[in-house]
Amino acid sequence: EFTLKPLTKVTAIRPTERPGVDAKFDGNTTYLGDYRKWPGGRPPAIKSQSGYEPPSMPFEGMSTYKGHYIPHDSGPQRSYKPENAAFRSTVPFDDATMYRTEFTPKEIEACPATLLDSPRSNFIHHHTEPTGHKFYQPHHELQTQYQQQQQQYPISV
């Protein structure tokens, strides 16, 4: 159950008022008072120099590289790139690998479930449930069952 606590209401605090200034407003900033005007104006125009004289000889079109080049007598460089032909040998190709020589073939056994209804199966159909599930028994157990007249539990597939 809630019990009231004695609390006082919060009142807003107003800012204290500043006393007014009776001085006259001066609209000049310190930037305007401290600014120093630099002497300026447009830069002088660039005038052409009168010391240039065009060449009196016609242009030859020869660079210093062409003029100083000394040709040497040599043929084209020999190409060391491999020829685009396969290596051919007179020796017959030996394709024997360690995997091929050391491989021992493994016998692949057939899954017993695929042989259940075939003559190669070691299992004989025992019975089928109403749901369609078939039960099989090993062939040798069926013979011993008849011989010993005891019931054995069939295996489920």
Tab-separated table of C-alpha atoms in Angstrom:
chain	number	residue	atom	x	y	z
A	1	GLU	CA	0.000	0.000	0.000
A	2	PHE	CA	1.323	3.466	-0.904
A	3	THR	CA	1.966	6.051	1.811
A	4	LEU	CA	2.257	9.723	1.002
A	5	LYS	CA	5.604	11.356	1.659
A	6	PRO	CA	5.885	15.019	2.708
A	7	LEU	CA	7.429	16.822	-0.279
A	8	THR	CA	7.560	20.451	-1.353
A	9	LYS	CA	6.591	21.580	-4.824
A	10	VAL	CA	9.374	22.601	-7.165
A	11	THR	CA	9.344	26.286	-8.084
A	12	ALA	CA	10.888	27.775	-11.198
A	13	ILE	CA	14.090	29.748	-10.679
A	14	ARG	CA	14.213	32.969	-12.629
A	15	PRO	CA	17.550	34.441	-13.679
A	16	THR	CA	18.713	37.448	-11.768
A	17	GLU	CA	18.431	40.692	-13.643
A	18	ARG	CA	21.612	42.538	-14.566
A	19	PRO	CA	21.944	46.203	-13.907
A	20	GLY	CA	21.715	48.296	-17.074
A	21	VAL	CA	24.762	50.124	-18.518
A	22	ASP	CA	24.380	53.850	-19.114
A	23	ALA	CA	27.337	54.089	-21.586
A	24	LYS	CA	26.772	55.173	-25.180
A	25	PHE	CA	26.955	52.345	-27.791
A	26	ASP	CA	30.103	52.485	-29.925
A	27	GLY	CA	29.562	50.712	-33.297
A	28	ASN	CA	33.255	50.534	-34.257
A	29	THR	CA	34.843	47.082	-34.053
A	30	THR	CA	38.443	46.383	-33.110
A	31	TYR	CA	38.992	44.854	-36.553
A	32	LEU	CA	38.107	48.134	-38.216
A	33	GLY	CA	40.315	50.086	-35.825
A	34	ASP	CA	43.344	47.755	-36.056
A	35	TYR	CA	43.169	47.059	-39.812
A	36	ARG	CA	46.102	48.404	-41.780
A	37	LYS	CA	45.488	49.038	-45.475
A	38	TRP	CA	48.176	47.561	-47.652
A	39	PRO	CA	49.416	49.378	-50.701
A	40	GLY	CA	47.950	47.519	-53.638
A	41	GLY	CA	46.584	47.800	-57.069
A	42	ARG	CA	47.016	45.858	-60.265
A	43	PRO	CA	50.412	44.310	-60.947
A	44	PRO	CA	52.302	45.827	-63.853
A	45	ALA	CA	51.698	44.262	-67.277
A	46	ILE	CA	54.329	41.883	-68.614
A	47	LYS	CA	56.061	43.423	-71.573
A	48	SER	CA	57.878	41.459	-74.243
A	49	GLN	CA	61.651	41.569	-74.096
A	50	SER	CA	63.370	42.969	-77.091
A	51	GLY	CA	66.445	40.637	-76.779
A	52	TYR	CA	64.941	37.746	-78.826
A	53	GLU	CA	66.090	37.319	-82.399
A	54	PRO	CA	64.545	34.574	-84.575
A	55	PRO	CA	67.057	32.157	-86.160
A	56	SER	CA	68.274	32.987	-89.614
A	57	MET	CA	68.637	29.306	-90.716
A	58	PRO	CA	65.618	27.161	-91.644
A	59	PHE	CA	64.473	24.469	-89.161
A	60	GLU	CA	66.209	21.097	-89.736
A	61	GLY	CA	63.930	18.926	-87.565
A	62	MET	CA	66.925	17.077	-86.074
A	63	SER	CA	66.964	16.415	-82.331
A	64	THR	CA	70.173	16.055	-80.349
A	65	TYR	CA	69.340	12.380	-79.716
A	66	LYS	CA	69.124	11.713	-83.452
A	67	GLY	CA	72.174	13.813	-84.162
A	68	HIS	CA	74.421	12.063	-81.588
A	69	TYR	CA	73.178	8.494	-82.154
A	70	ILE	CA	75.817	6.058	-83.456
A	71	PRO	CA	74.286	3.055	-85.249
A	72	HIS	CA	75.966	-0.323	-84.590
A	73	ASP	CA	75.955	-3.173	-87.086
A	74	SER	CA	74.009	-6.025	-85.509
A	75	GLY	CA	71.155	-8.201	-86.659
A	76	PRO	CA	67.861	-8.623	-84.895
A	77	GLN	CA	67.966	-10.148	-81.433
A	78	ARG	CA	67.712	-13.935	-81.238
A	79	SER	CA	64.407	-15.060	-79.716
A	80	TYR	CA	64.747	-17.301	-76.683
A	81	LYS	CA	61.022	-17.973	-76.559
A	82	PRO	CA	60.221	-21.703	-76.583
A	83	GLU	CA	59.044	-23.072	-79.884
A	84	ASN	CA	55.366	-23.855	-80.129
A	85	ALA	CA	55.933	-27.605	-80.562
A	86	ALA	CA	55.623	-30.531	-78.162
A	87	PHE	CA	58.658	-32.563	-77.096
A	88	ARG	CA	58.939	-35.710	-79.196
A	89	SER	CA	60.947	-38.741	-78.213
A	90	THR	CA	61.555	-42.131	-79.801
A	91	VAL	CA	61.326	-43.856	-76.418
A	92	PRO	CA	57.888	-45.368	-75.770
A	93	PHE	CA	55.847	-43.566	-73.139
A	94	ASP	CA	56.053	-45.150	-69.680
A	95	ASP	CA	52.697	-44.469	-68.064
A	96	ALA	CA	53.303	-46.595	-64.952
A	97	THR	CA	52.670	-44.658	-61.767
A	98	MET	CA	53.175	-45.750	-58.172
A	99	TYR	CA	49.421	-45.657	-57.653
A	100	ARG	CA	48.843	-47.936	-60.627
A	101	THR	CA	51.615	-50.401	-59.724
A	102	GLU	CA	50.835	-50.596	-55.986
A	103	PHE	CA	47.038	-50.580	-56.265
A	104	THR	CA	45.269	-53.646	-54.894
A	105	PRO	CA	41.727	-53.963	-56.184
A	106	LYS	CA	39.066	-54.323	-53.497
A	107	GLU	CA	36.050	-56.544	-53.873
A	108	ILE	CA	32.837	-54.560	-53.869
A	109	GLU	CA	30.234	-56.423	-51.906
A	110	ALA	CA	26.634	-56.033	-52.909
A	111	CYS	CA	24.231	-54.612	-50.343
A	112	PRO	CA	22.354	-57.533	-48.708
A	113	ALA	CA	19.048	-55.667	-48.959
A	114	THR	CA	19.189	-55.738	-52.774
A	115	LEU	CA	19.605	-59.528	-52.799
A	116	LEU	CA	16.813	-60.385	-50.341
A	117	ASP	CA	14.317	-61.731	-52.875
A	118	SER	CA	16.936	-63.301	-55.182
A	119	PRO	CA	18.318	-66.854	-55.097
A	120	ARG	CA	21.767	-65.515	-54.033
A	121	SER	CA	20.382	-64.238	-50.728
A	122	ASN	CA	21.373	-65.844	-47.425
A	123	PHE	CA	18.049	-64.754	-45.931
A	124	ILE	CA	14.584	-66.265	-46.251
A	125	HIS	CA	11.355	-64.316	-45.893
A	126	HIS	CA	9.881	-65.073	-42.466
A	127	HIS	CA	6.686	-63.012	-42.331
A	128	THR	CA	5.154	-59.640	-43.258
A	129	GLU	CA	3.394	-57.344	-40.806
A	130	PRO	CA	0.026	-55.762	-41.694
A	131	THR	CA	1.818	-52.432	-42.175
A	132	GLY	CA	3.907	-53.963	-44.971
A	133	HIS	CA	7.164	-54.390	-43.007
A	134	LYS	CA	8.955	-57.600	-44.060
A	135	PHE	CA	10.992	-59.766	-41.694
A	136	TYR	CA	13.777	-62.087	-42.872
A	137	GLN	CA	15.772	-64.844	-41.180
A	138	PRO	CA	19.217	-66.159	-42.087
A	139	HIS	CA	18.955	-69.344	-44.155
A	140	HIS	CA	21.104	-71.483	-41.825
A	141	GLU	CA	19.078	-70.391	-38.767
A	142	LEU	CA	15.899	-71.536	-40.459
A	143	GLN	CA	17.357	-75.000	-40.958
A	144	THR	CA	18.539	-75.209	-37.346
A	145	GLN	CA	15.141	-73.962	-36.188
A	146	TYR	CA	13.405	-76.887	-37.794
A	147	GLN	CA	16.029	-79.252	-36.499
A	148	GLN	CA	16.017	-78.041	-32.880
A	149	GLN	CA	12.321	-77.048	-32.808
A	150	GLN	CA	12.990	-73.783	-30.997
A	151	GLN	CA	11.746	-70.360	-31.977
A	152	GLN	CA	14.281	-67.689	-32.802
A	153	TYR	CA	13.740	-63.962	-33.188
A	154	PRO	CA	13.814	-62.865	-36.838
A	155	ILE	CA	15.880	-59.898	-38.007
A	156	SER	CA	14.144	-56.794	-39.303
A	157	VAL	CA	14.986	-55.045	-42.563
